[in-house]
Short mmCIF file of N, CA, C and O in Angstrom, two decimals:
data_model
loop_
_atom_site.label_atom_id
_atom_site.label_comp_id
_atom_site.label_asym_id
_atom_site.label_seq_id
_atom_site.Cartn_x
_atom_site.Cartn_y
_atom_site.Cartn_z
N UNK A 1 -8.05 -14.78 45.63
CA UNK A 1 -8.50 -14.41 44.30
C UNK A 1 -9.06 -15.66 43.62
O UNK A 1 -8.48 -16.72 43.72
N UNK A 2 -10.15 -15.52 42.90
CA UNK A 2 -10.74 -16.69 42.25
C UNK A 2 -9.87 -17.16 41.09
O UNK A 2 -9.11 -16.39 40.50
N UNK A 3 -10.00 -18.44 40.78
CA UNK A 3 -9.22 -19.01 39.68
C UNK A 3 -9.60 -18.32 38.37
O UNK A 3 -8.76 -18.07 37.52
N UNK A 4 -10.88 -17.97 38.20
CA UNK A 4 -11.34 -17.28 37.00
C UNK A 4 -10.64 -15.93 36.84
O UNK A 4 -10.17 -15.58 35.77
N UNK A 5 -10.54 -15.17 37.93
CA UNK A 5 -9.91 -13.85 37.89
C UNK A 5 -8.43 -13.98 37.59
O UNK A 5 -7.89 -13.23 36.76
N UNK A 6 -7.75 -14.94 38.23
CA UNK A 6 -6.32 -15.15 37.98
C UNK A 6 -6.10 -15.52 36.52
O UNK A 6 -5.22 -14.98 35.84
N UNK A 7 -6.92 -16.44 35.99
CA UNK A 7 -6.78 -16.85 34.59
C UNK A 7 -7.03 -15.65 33.66
O UNK A 7 -6.30 -15.43 32.69
N UNK A 8 -8.04 -14.82 33.98
CA UNK A 8 -8.33 -13.64 33.17
C UNK A 8 -7.19 -12.64 33.18
O UNK A 8 -6.83 -12.08 32.14
N UNK A 9 -6.58 -12.42 34.35
CA UNK A 9 -5.45 -11.50 34.43
C UNK A 9 -4.25 -12.03 33.66
O UNK A 9 -3.54 -11.28 32.99
N UNK A 10 -4.01 -13.34 33.73
CA UNK A 10 -2.89 -13.94 32.99
C UNK A 10 -3.12 -13.79 31.49
O UNK A 10 -2.21 -13.45 30.74
N UNK A 11 -4.35 -14.00 31.05
CA UNK A 11 -4.67 -13.87 29.63
C UNK A 11 -4.49 -12.42 29.18
O UNK A 11 -3.86 -12.14 28.16
N UNK A 12 -4.99 -11.48 29.96
CA UNK A 12 -4.85 -10.06 29.61
C UNK A 12 -3.39 -9.64 29.53
O UNK A 12 -2.98 -8.95 28.61
N UNK A 13 -2.58 -10.09 30.49
CA UNK A 13 -1.17 -9.69 30.47
C UNK A 13 -0.44 -10.34 29.31
O UNK A 13 0.47 -9.75 28.74
N UNK A 14 -0.85 -11.53 28.89
CA UNK A 14 -0.18 -12.17 27.75
C UNK A 14 -0.53 -11.45 26.45
O UNK A 14 0.29 -11.34 25.55
N UNK A 15 -1.76 -10.93 26.34
CA UNK A 15 -2.15 -10.19 25.14
C UNK A 15 -1.37 -8.88 25.06
O UNK A 15 -0.88 -8.49 24.00
N UNK A 16 -1.24 -8.19 26.18
CA UNK A 16 -0.51 -6.92 26.21
C UNK A 16 0.97 -7.14 25.92
O UNK A 16 1.58 -6.40 25.17
N UNK A 17 1.55 -8.20 26.48
CA UNK A 17 2.98 -8.43 26.34
C UNK A 17 3.34 -9.16 25.05
O UNK A 17 4.50 -9.18 24.66
N UNK A 18 2.37 -9.77 24.39
CA UNK A 18 2.67 -10.55 23.19
C UNK A 18 3.19 -9.62 22.09
O UNK A 18 2.66 -8.54 21.89
N UNK A 19 4.22 -10.05 21.39
CA UNK A 19 4.71 -9.22 20.30
C UNK A 19 3.69 -9.17 19.17
O UNK A 19 2.95 -10.13 18.96
N UNK A 20 3.63 -8.06 18.50
CA UNK A 20 2.70 -7.91 17.38
C UNK A 20 3.13 -8.84 16.26
O UNK A 20 4.30 -9.17 16.11
N UNK A 21 2.17 -9.26 15.45
CA UNK A 21 2.47 -10.17 14.35
C UNK A 21 3.32 -9.47 13.29
O UNK A 21 4.10 -10.11 12.61
N UNK A 22 3.16 -8.17 13.16
CA UNK A 22 3.94 -7.44 12.18
C UNK A 22 5.25 -6.97 12.79
O UNK A 22 5.37 -6.87 14.00
N UNK A 23 6.19 -6.71 11.95
CA UNK A 23 7.42 -6.09 12.39
C UNK A 23 7.73 -4.97 11.41
O UNK A 23 7.09 -4.85 10.38
N UNK A 24 8.72 -4.19 11.75
CA UNK A 24 9.16 -3.18 10.79
C UNK A 24 10.48 -3.62 10.17
O UNK A 24 11.27 -2.79 9.74
N UNK A 25 10.70 -4.94 10.10
CA UNK A 25 11.89 -5.48 9.46
C UNK A 25 11.87 -5.11 7.98
O UNK A 25 10.83 -5.26 7.31
N UNK A 26 12.98 -4.63 7.45
CA UNK A 26 12.99 -4.18 6.06
C UNK A 26 12.49 -5.22 5.06
O UNK A 26 11.77 -4.88 4.13
N UNK A 27 12.82 -6.49 5.26
CA UNK A 27 12.37 -7.51 4.30
C UNK A 27 10.85 -7.69 4.32
O UNK A 27 10.24 -7.93 3.29
N UNK A 28 10.21 -7.52 5.49
CA UNK A 28 8.76 -7.63 5.54
C UNK A 28 8.11 -6.42 4.88
O UNK A 28 7.15 -6.56 4.13
N UNK A 29 8.65 -5.25 5.13
CA UNK A 29 8.09 -4.04 4.52
C UNK A 29 8.25 -4.09 3.00
O UNK A 29 7.32 -3.72 2.27
N UNK A 30 9.38 -4.58 2.53
CA UNK A 30 9.60 -4.72 1.08
C UNK A 30 8.60 -5.71 0.49
O UNK A 30 8.05 -5.47 -0.58
N UNK A 31 8.34 -6.81 1.19
CA UNK A 31 7.39 -7.81 0.70
C UNK A 31 5.98 -7.21 0.60
O UNK A 31 5.25 -7.49 -0.35
N UNK A 32 5.59 -6.38 1.57
CA UNK A 32 4.28 -5.72 1.53
C UNK A 32 4.21 -4.78 0.33
O UNK A 32 3.25 -4.79 -0.43
N UNK A 33 5.24 -3.96 0.16
CA UNK A 33 5.28 -3.01 -0.96
C UNK A 33 5.23 -3.75 -2.30
O UNK A 33 4.51 -3.34 -3.22
N UNK A 34 5.98 -4.86 -2.41
CA UNK A 34 5.98 -5.65 -3.65
C UNK A 34 4.60 -6.24 -3.92
O UNK A 34 4.13 -6.23 -5.06
N UNK A 35 3.95 -6.76 -2.89
CA UNK A 35 2.61 -7.35 -3.06
C UNK A 35 1.61 -6.29 -3.50
O UNK A 35 0.74 -6.54 -4.35
N UNK A 36 1.73 -5.09 -2.95
CA UNK A 36 0.83 -3.99 -3.31
C UNK A 36 1.04 -3.60 -4.78
O UNK A 36 0.07 -3.45 -5.53
N UNK A 37 2.30 -3.47 -5.19
CA UNK A 37 2.59 -3.12 -6.58
C UNK A 37 2.09 -4.21 -7.53
O UNK A 37 1.50 -3.92 -8.57
N UNK A 38 2.32 -5.47 -7.17
CA UNK A 38 1.89 -6.60 -8.00
C UNK A 38 0.37 -6.60 -8.15
O UNK A 38 -0.16 -6.82 -9.24
N UNK A 39 -0.35 -6.34 -7.07
CA UNK A 39 -1.82 -6.30 -7.13
C UNK A 39 -2.31 -5.22 -8.08
O UNK A 39 -3.29 -5.42 -8.81
N UNK A 40 -1.63 -4.09 -8.09
CA UNK A 40 -2.02 -3.02 -9.01
C UNK A 40 -1.78 -3.44 -10.46
O UNK A 40 -2.68 -3.34 -11.29
N UNK A 41 -0.58 -3.91 -10.76
CA UNK A 41 -0.22 -4.23 -12.14
C UNK A 41 -1.00 -5.42 -12.70
O UNK A 41 -1.22 -5.50 -13.91
N UNK A 42 -1.43 -6.33 -11.82
CA UNK A 42 -2.19 -7.49 -12.28
C UNK A 42 -3.70 -7.29 -12.14
O UNK A 42 -4.47 -8.22 -12.36
N UNK A 43 -4.10 -6.09 -11.73
CA UNK A 43 -5.51 -5.72 -11.63
C UNK A 43 -6.26 -6.62 -10.65
O UNK A 43 -7.41 -6.98 -10.87
N UNK A 44 -5.62 -6.95 -9.55
CA UNK A 44 -6.18 -7.85 -8.54
C UNK A 44 -7.04 -7.04 -7.56
O UNK A 44 -6.58 -6.61 -6.51
N UNK A 45 -8.29 -6.85 -7.92
CA UNK A 45 -9.20 -6.01 -7.13
C UNK A 45 -9.40 -6.55 -5.72
O UNK A 45 -9.49 -5.77 -4.77
N UNK A 46 -9.47 -7.87 -5.55
CA UNK A 46 -9.70 -8.44 -4.22
C UNK A 46 -8.54 -8.14 -3.29
O UNK A 46 -8.74 -7.77 -2.13
N UNK A 47 -7.31 -8.28 -3.78
CA UNK A 47 -6.14 -7.97 -2.96
C UNK A 47 -6.07 -6.48 -2.67
O UNK A 47 -5.78 -6.07 -1.55
N UNK A 48 -6.33 -5.67 -3.68
CA UNK A 48 -6.32 -4.22 -3.45
C UNK A 48 -7.36 -3.82 -2.41
O UNK A 48 -7.09 -2.98 -1.55
N UNK A 49 -8.53 -4.43 -2.46
CA UNK A 49 -9.57 -4.11 -1.48
C UNK A 49 -9.10 -4.41 -0.06
O UNK A 49 -9.41 -3.65 0.86
N UNK A 50 -8.34 -5.47 0.12
CA UNK A 50 -7.82 -5.82 1.44
C UNK A 50 -6.65 -4.92 1.86
O UNK A 50 -6.50 -4.60 3.02
N UNK A 51 -5.83 -4.53 0.88
CA UNK A 51 -4.61 -3.78 1.19
C UNK A 51 -4.81 -2.28 1.26
O UNK A 51 -3.91 -1.56 1.68
N UNK A 52 -5.97 -1.79 0.85
CA UNK A 52 -6.26 -0.36 0.87
C UNK A 52 -7.29 -0.07 1.96
O UNK A 52 -8.37 -0.67 1.98
N UNK A 53 -6.96 0.84 2.84
CA UNK A 53 -7.87 1.21 3.94
C UNK A 53 -9.13 1.88 3.37
O UNK A 53 -9.07 2.59 2.36
N UNK A 54 -10.23 1.64 4.04
CA UNK A 54 -11.49 2.25 3.60
C UNK A 54 -11.42 3.77 3.59
O UNK A 54 -12.07 4.42 2.77
N UNK A 55 -10.61 4.34 4.48
CA UNK A 55 -10.50 5.80 4.57
C UNK A 55 -9.25 6.34 3.84
O UNK A 55 -8.75 7.40 4.17
N UNK A 56 -8.79 5.60 2.83
CA UNK A 56 -7.62 6.02 2.05
C UNK A 56 -7.74 7.46 1.59
O UNK A 56 -8.80 7.89 1.12
N UNK A 57 -6.64 8.19 1.68
CA UNK A 57 -6.51 9.50 1.05
C UNK A 57 -5.59 9.29 -0.14
O UNK A 57 -4.43 8.91 0.01
N UNK A 58 -6.12 9.49 -1.34
CA UNK A 58 -5.38 9.29 -2.58
C UNK A 58 -5.26 10.63 -3.29
O UNK A 58 -6.26 11.21 -3.71
N UNK A 59 -4.04 11.14 -3.38
CA UNK A 59 -3.78 12.39 -4.10
C UNK A 59 -3.30 12.00 -5.50
O UNK A 59 -2.21 11.48 -5.67
N UNK A 60 -4.15 12.24 -6.46
CA UNK A 60 -3.86 11.88 -7.85
C UNK A 60 -2.79 12.81 -8.43
O UNK A 60 -2.50 13.87 -7.86
N UNK A 61 -2.24 12.43 -9.57
CA UNK A 61 -1.20 13.23 -10.22
C UNK A 61 -1.68 14.64 -10.55
O UNK A 61 -0.89 15.58 -10.58
N UNK A 62 -2.99 14.80 -10.74
CA UNK A 62 -3.56 16.11 -11.04
C UNK A 62 -3.66 16.99 -9.79
O UNK A 62 -3.95 18.17 -9.89
N UNK A 63 -3.48 16.38 -8.62
CA UNK A 63 -3.65 17.10 -7.36
C UNK A 63 -5.01 16.86 -6.73
O UNK A 63 -5.25 17.25 -5.58
N UNK A 64 -5.91 16.22 -7.44
CA UNK A 64 -7.24 15.93 -6.92
C UNK A 64 -7.15 14.90 -5.80
O UNK A 64 -6.42 13.92 -5.90
N UNK A 65 -7.94 15.12 -4.74
CA UNK A 65 -8.01 14.15 -3.64
C UNK A 65 -9.16 13.20 -3.90
O UNK A 65 -10.30 13.61 -4.12
N UNK A 66 -8.83 11.91 -3.87
CA UNK A 66 -9.84 10.87 -4.06
C UNK A 66 -9.72 9.87 -2.93
O UNK A 66 -8.98 10.09 -1.98
N UNK A 67 -10.40 8.75 -3.09
CA UNK A 67 -10.38 7.73 -2.05
C UNK A 67 -10.17 6.34 -2.59
O UNK A 67 -9.71 6.14 -3.73
N UNK A 68 -10.54 5.38 -1.78
CA UNK A 68 -10.31 3.97 -2.08
C UNK A 68 -10.97 3.55 -3.40
O UNK A 68 -10.33 2.90 -4.24
N UNK A 69 -12.23 3.88 -3.58
CA UNK A 69 -12.94 3.45 -4.78
C UNK A 69 -12.25 3.95 -6.05
O UNK A 69 -12.03 3.17 -6.99
N UNK A 70 -11.89 5.21 -6.10
CA UNK A 70 -11.24 5.78 -7.28
C UNK A 70 -9.87 5.13 -7.51
O UNK A 70 -9.49 4.86 -8.66
N UNK A 71 -9.14 4.88 -6.44
CA UNK A 71 -7.82 4.26 -6.59
C UNK A 71 -7.94 2.86 -7.20
O UNK A 71 -7.26 2.55 -8.18
N UNK A 72 -8.81 2.05 -6.64
CA UNK A 72 -8.95 0.68 -7.15
C UNK A 72 -9.53 0.69 -8.56
O UNK A 72 -9.07 -0.05 -9.44
N UNK A 73 -10.50 1.53 -8.82
CA UNK A 73 -11.10 1.62 -10.16
C UNK A 73 -10.06 2.01 -11.20
O UNK A 73 -10.08 1.50 -12.33
N UNK A 74 -9.14 2.88 -10.83
CA UNK A 74 -8.09 3.30 -11.76
C UNK A 74 -7.15 2.18 -12.17
O UNK A 74 -6.60 2.18 -13.27
N UNK A 75 -6.96 1.22 -11.28
CA UNK A 75 -6.06 0.08 -11.58
C UNK A 75 -6.79 -1.11 -12.17
O UNK A 75 -6.14 -2.02 -12.69
N UNK A 76 -8.10 -1.15 -12.12
CA UNK A 76 -8.82 -2.35 -12.55
C UNK A 76 -9.76 -2.10 -13.72
O UNK A 76 -10.59 -2.95 -14.04
N UNK A 77 -9.65 -0.95 -14.38
CA UNK A 77 -10.52 -0.64 -15.52
C UNK A 77 -10.39 -1.71 -16.59
O UNK A 77 -9.30 -2.20 -16.90
N UNK A 78 -11.53 -2.09 -17.16
CA UNK A 78 -11.60 -3.21 -18.09
C UNK A 78 -10.68 -3.07 -19.31
O UNK A 78 -10.07 -4.04 -19.74
N UNK A 79 -10.54 -1.89 -19.86
CA UNK A 79 -9.76 -1.72 -21.09
C UNK A 79 -8.28 -1.48 -20.90
O UNK A 79 -7.55 -1.24 -21.87
N UNK A 80 -7.80 -1.51 -19.66
CA UNK A 80 -6.40 -1.18 -19.39
C UNK A 80 -5.54 -2.43 -19.20
O UNK A 80 -5.97 -3.41 -18.60
N UNK A 81 -4.32 -2.36 -19.72
CA UNK A 81 -3.30 -3.40 -19.53
C UNK A 81 -2.00 -2.69 -19.18
O UNK A 81 -1.67 -1.65 -19.75
N UNK A 82 -1.26 -3.26 -18.24
CA UNK A 82 -0.03 -2.64 -17.77
C UNK A 82 1.17 -3.54 -18.06
O UNK A 82 1.09 -4.76 -17.89
N UNK A 83 2.26 -2.91 -18.48
CA UNK A 83 3.52 -3.62 -18.69
C UNK A 83 4.25 -3.73 -17.35
O UNK A 83 3.98 -2.94 -16.43
N UNK A 84 5.19 -4.66 -17.23
CA UNK A 84 6.03 -4.70 -16.02
C UNK A 84 6.74 -3.35 -15.85
O UNK A 84 7.03 -2.66 -16.83
N UNK A 85 7.02 -3.00 -14.61
CA UNK A 85 7.67 -1.72 -14.32
C UNK A 85 9.03 -1.94 -13.67
O UNK A 85 9.28 -2.98 -13.07
N UNK A 86 9.86 -0.93 -13.80
CA UNK A 86 11.12 -0.86 -13.07
C UNK A 86 11.01 0.33 -12.13
O UNK A 86 10.70 1.44 -12.57
N UNK A 87 11.24 0.07 -10.86
CA UNK A 87 11.19 1.14 -9.87
C UNK A 87 12.59 1.71 -9.67
O UNK A 87 13.54 0.96 -9.48
N UNK A 88 12.70 3.03 -9.74
CA UNK A 88 13.97 3.73 -9.62
C UNK A 88 13.97 4.51 -8.31
O UNK A 88 12.95 5.08 -7.93
N UNK A 89 15.11 4.54 -7.66
CA UNK A 89 15.26 5.32 -6.42
C UNK A 89 14.20 4.94 -5.40
O UNK A 89 13.61 5.79 -4.75
N UNK A 90 13.99 3.64 -5.26
CA UNK A 90 12.98 3.16 -4.30
C UNK A 90 13.53 3.25 -2.89
O UNK A 90 14.63 2.82 -2.60
N UNK A 91 12.72 3.81 -2.01
CA UNK A 91 13.10 3.96 -0.60
C UNK A 91 11.94 3.46 0.27
O UNK A 91 10.77 3.75 -0.02
N UNK A 92 12.29 2.76 1.32
CA UNK A 92 11.31 2.34 2.31
C UNK A 92 11.74 2.93 3.64
O UNK A 92 12.89 2.77 4.05
N UNK A 93 10.83 3.62 4.30
CA UNK A 93 11.13 4.30 5.55
C UNK A 93 10.16 3.80 6.62
O UNK A 93 8.94 3.97 6.49
N UNK A 94 10.69 3.18 7.66
CA UNK A 94 9.87 2.76 8.78
C UNK A 94 9.49 4.00 9.59
O UNK A 94 10.31 4.86 9.86
N UNK A 95 8.22 4.06 9.97
CA UNK A 95 7.72 5.16 10.81
C UNK A 95 7.31 4.63 12.18
O UNK A 95 6.36 5.10 12.78
N UNK A 96 8.04 3.62 12.64
CA UNK A 96 7.72 2.95 13.90
C UNK A 96 7.19 1.56 13.62
O UNK A 96 7.25 1.07 12.50
N UNK A 97 6.64 0.93 14.64
CA UNK A 97 6.17 -0.45 14.49
C UNK A 97 4.87 -0.56 13.70
O UNK A 97 4.54 -1.62 13.20
N UNK A 98 4.13 0.52 13.57
CA UNK A 98 2.81 0.41 12.96
C UNK A 98 2.62 1.25 11.71
O UNK A 98 1.49 1.42 11.25
N UNK A 99 3.70 1.75 11.13
CA UNK A 99 3.56 2.53 9.90
C UNK A 99 4.88 2.56 9.14
O UNK A 99 5.95 2.48 9.73
N UNK A 100 4.77 2.67 7.83
CA UNK A 100 5.95 2.87 6.98
C UNK A 100 5.51 3.50 5.67
O UNK A 100 4.33 3.50 5.33
N UNK A 101 6.47 4.06 4.97
CA UNK A 101 6.18 4.59 3.65
C UNK A 101 7.18 4.03 2.66
O UNK A 101 8.29 3.64 3.01
N UNK A 102 6.74 3.98 1.42
CA UNK A 102 7.60 3.56 0.32
C UNK A 102 7.44 4.58 -0.79
O UNK A 102 6.33 5.06 -1.06
N UNK A 103 8.54 4.96 -1.39
CA UNK A 103 8.50 5.93 -2.48
C UNK A 103 9.42 5.44 -3.59
O UNK A 103 10.42 4.77 -3.33
N UNK A 104 9.08 5.77 -4.82
CA UNK A 104 9.90 5.40 -5.97
C UNK A 104 9.45 6.22 -7.17
O UNK A 104 8.41 6.88 -7.15
N UNK A 105 10.26 6.13 -8.18
CA UNK A 105 9.96 6.77 -9.46
C UNK A 105 9.82 5.65 -10.48
O UNK A 105 10.53 4.65 -10.41
N UNK A 106 8.91 5.81 -11.44
CA UNK A 106 8.75 4.81 -12.48
C UNK A 106 8.10 5.44 -13.71
O UNK A 106 7.56 6.55 -13.64
N UNK A 107 8.16 4.73 -14.80
CA UNK A 107 7.38 5.06 -15.98
C UNK A 107 6.44 3.90 -16.21
O UNK A 107 6.88 2.78 -16.48
N UNK A 108 5.17 4.16 -16.05
CA UNK A 108 4.15 3.15 -16.26
C UNK A 108 3.77 3.16 -17.73
O UNK A 108 3.43 4.21 -18.28
N UNK A 109 3.86 1.99 -18.36
CA UNK A 109 3.47 1.86 -19.76
C UNK A 109 2.43 0.76 -19.88
O UNK A 109 2.31 -0.10 -19.01
N UNK A 110 1.71 0.81 -20.96
CA UNK A 110 0.69 -0.21 -21.21
C UNK A 110 -0.24 0.26 -22.30
O UNK A 110 0.15 1.06 -23.16
N UNK A 111 -1.48 -0.23 -22.24
CA UNK A 111 -2.47 0.21 -23.22
C UNK A 111 -3.79 0.46 -22.51
O UNK A 111 -4.11 -0.16 -21.50
N UNK A 112 -4.53 1.42 -23.06
CA UNK A 112 -5.85 1.76 -22.55
C UNK A 112 -6.79 1.78 -23.75
O UNK A 112 -6.59 2.58 -24.68
N UNK A 113 -7.74 0.87 -23.75
CA UNK A 113 -8.65 0.70 -24.88
C UNK A 113 -7.88 0.56 -26.20
O UNK A 113 -8.24 1.15 -27.22
N UNK A 114 -6.79 -0.19 -26.17
CA UNK A 114 -6.01 -0.49 -27.36
C UNK A 114 -4.98 0.55 -27.73
O UNK A 114 -4.19 0.35 -28.65
N UNK A 115 -4.94 1.68 -27.05
CA UNK A 115 -3.97 2.74 -27.36
C UNK A 115 -2.85 2.70 -26.34
O UNK A 115 -3.07 2.67 -25.14
N UNK A 116 -1.60 2.75 -26.82
CA UNK A 116 -0.44 2.73 -25.95
C UNK A 116 -0.34 4.02 -25.15
O UNK A 116 -0.73 5.09 -25.63
N UNK A 117 0.19 3.91 -23.94
CA UNK A 117 0.43 5.09 -23.11
C UNK A 117 1.73 4.90 -22.33
O UNK A 117 2.21 3.79 -22.15
N UNK A 118 2.28 6.00 -21.89
CA UNK A 118 3.44 6.02 -20.99
C UNK A 118 3.25 7.21 -20.06
O UNK A 118 2.93 8.31 -20.51
N UNK A 119 3.45 6.97 -18.77
CA UNK A 119 3.28 8.02 -17.78
C UNK A 119 4.40 7.91 -16.75
O UNK A 119 4.51 6.91 -16.05
N UNK A 120 5.23 8.96 -16.68
CA UNK A 120 6.32 8.98 -15.71
C UNK A 120 5.86 9.70 -14.45
O UNK A 120 5.25 10.78 -14.52
N UNK A 121 6.12 9.08 -13.29
CA UNK A 121 5.70 9.70 -12.04
C UNK A 121 6.52 9.18 -10.86
O UNK A 121 7.22 8.17 -10.95
N UNK A 122 6.43 9.91 -9.76
CA UNK A 122 6.97 9.48 -8.47
C UNK A 122 5.76 9.28 -7.57
O UNK A 122 4.81 10.05 -7.63
N UNK A 123 5.81 8.23 -6.77
CA UNK A 123 4.71 7.97 -5.86
C UNK A 123 5.23 7.76 -4.44
O UNK A 123 6.39 7.40 -4.24
N UNK A 124 4.38 8.01 -3.49
CA UNK A 124 4.64 7.68 -2.09
C UNK A 124 3.40 7.01 -1.55
O UNK A 124 2.29 7.56 -1.63
N UNK A 125 3.58 5.79 -1.04
CA UNK A 125 2.51 5.02 -0.41
C UNK A 125 2.81 4.94 1.09
O UNK A 125 3.93 4.55 1.46
N UNK A 126 1.86 5.28 1.91
CA UNK A 126 2.01 5.17 3.36
C UNK A 126 1.10 4.05 3.85
O UNK A 126 -0.09 4.04 3.54
N UNK A 127 1.70 3.13 4.61
CA UNK A 127 0.98 1.97 5.13
C UNK A 127 0.89 2.05 6.65
O UNK A 127 1.81 2.53 7.30
N UNK A 128 -0.22 1.54 7.18
CA UNK A 128 -0.43 1.46 8.63
C UNK A 128 -0.89 0.04 8.97
O UNK A 128 -1.67 -0.56 8.22
N UNK A 129 -0.40 -0.48 10.09
CA UNK A 129 -0.86 -1.79 10.57
C UNK A 129 -2.25 -1.59 11.17
O UNK A 129 -2.42 -0.84 12.12
N UNK A 130 -3.24 -2.25 10.57
CA UNK A 130 -4.62 -2.05 11.01
C UNK A 130 -5.40 -3.34 10.78
O UNK A 130 -5.29 -3.95 9.71
N UNK A 131 -6.17 -3.73 11.77
CA UNK A 131 -7.02 -4.92 11.65
C UNK A 131 -6.21 -6.17 11.29
O UNK A 131 -6.64 -7.00 10.50
N UNK A 132 -4.99 -6.25 11.83
CA UNK A 132 -4.17 -7.43 11.64
C UNK A 132 -3.44 -7.51 10.32
O UNK A 132 -2.93 -8.57 9.95
N UNK A 133 -3.35 -6.40 9.60
CA UNK A 133 -2.63 -6.41 8.31
C UNK A 133 -2.17 -5.00 7.96
O UNK A 133 -2.67 -4.01 8.50
N UNK A 134 -1.23 -4.94 7.03
CA UNK A 134 -0.76 -3.65 6.52
C UNK A 134 -1.77 -3.15 5.50
O UNK A 134 -2.21 -3.89 4.62
N UNK A 135 -2.14 -1.87 5.61
CA UNK A 135 -3.05 -1.25 4.66
C UNK A 135 -2.52 0.12 4.24
O UNK A 135 -2.00 0.87 5.07
N UNK A 136 -2.68 0.42 2.95
CA UNK A 136 -2.32 1.74 2.44
C UNK A 136 -3.36 2.74 2.96
O UNK A 136 -4.56 2.52 2.82
N UNK A 137 -2.87 3.82 3.58
CA UNK A 137 -3.77 4.84 4.13
C UNK A 137 -3.61 6.18 3.42
O UNK A 137 -4.48 7.04 3.53
N UNK A 138 -2.49 6.36 2.72
CA UNK A 138 -2.25 7.60 2.00
C UNK A 138 -1.37 7.29 0.80
O UNK A 138 -0.34 6.62 0.94
N UNK A 139 -1.79 7.74 -0.36
CA UNK A 139 -1.03 7.53 -1.60
C UNK A 139 -0.98 8.87 -2.31
O UNK A 139 -2.00 9.56 -2.47
N UNK A 140 0.22 9.27 -2.72
CA UNK A 140 0.37 10.51 -3.47
C UNK A 140 1.18 10.22 -4.73
O UNK A 140 2.21 9.56 -4.66
N UNK A 141 0.68 10.71 -5.84
CA UNK A 141 1.35 10.53 -7.13
C UNK A 141 1.69 11.90 -7.68
O UNK A 141 0.87 12.81 -7.68
N UNK A 142 2.94 12.05 -8.13
CA UNK A 142 3.39 13.30 -8.74
C UNK A 142 3.88 13.00 -10.15
O UNK A 142 4.80 12.20 -10.34
N UNK A 143 3.22 13.59 -11.12
CA UNK A 143 3.61 13.41 -12.51
C UNK A 143 4.97 14.07 -12.74
O UNK A 143 5.21 15.18 -12.25
N UNK A 144 5.83 13.39 -13.47
CA UNK A 144 7.16 13.93 -13.79
C UNK A 144 7.14 14.53 -15.20
O UNK A 144 6.36 14.09 -16.05
N UNK A 145 7.99 15.51 -15.44
CA UNK A 145 8.04 16.13 -16.78
C UNK A 145 8.39 15.09 -17.84
O UNK A 145 9.12 14.13 -17.58
N UNK A 146 7.87 15.30 -19.04
CA UNK A 146 8.19 14.41 -20.16
C UNK A 146 9.70 14.37 -20.37
O UNK A 146 10.38 15.39 -20.22
N UNK A 147 10.21 13.22 -20.68
CA UNK A 147 11.65 13.07 -20.92
C UNK A 147 12.47 12.88 -19.66
O UNK A 147 13.67 12.77 -19.73
N UNK A 148 11.85 12.85 -18.50
CA UNK A 148 12.57 12.67 -17.25
C UNK A 148 13.07 11.26 -17.13
O UNK A 148 12.46 10.31 -17.42
#
């Protein structure tokens, strides 16, 4: 066998056997979820663009299905400001080595064009390991009744 072929086979087997850079360790998944939430609240469009898959399925609180552009636009609108949030009943569920979901309940408060708002909802974000990073591929928001 030629040295080139042996070297090529060794390289191929090392790529197949090499552990993936990501893990489904709870602390890593929590760090990803925290970074995603922080990017939303701080209106970090560049980070959101990297963390949201181009083919995102976003189910809005109204039930309307949207995509990546609408999701990012909703968090980065010029007249909006968000207060810090407290996440209640937060759960992270590993779906194997290449996917996980995070769900929680919160009340988002802030201002939109100078007017205060409060919106209570439960969300579920599903992430998939893609292109060397975790990306949100499905987000669903469910509005909660007033006073919840």
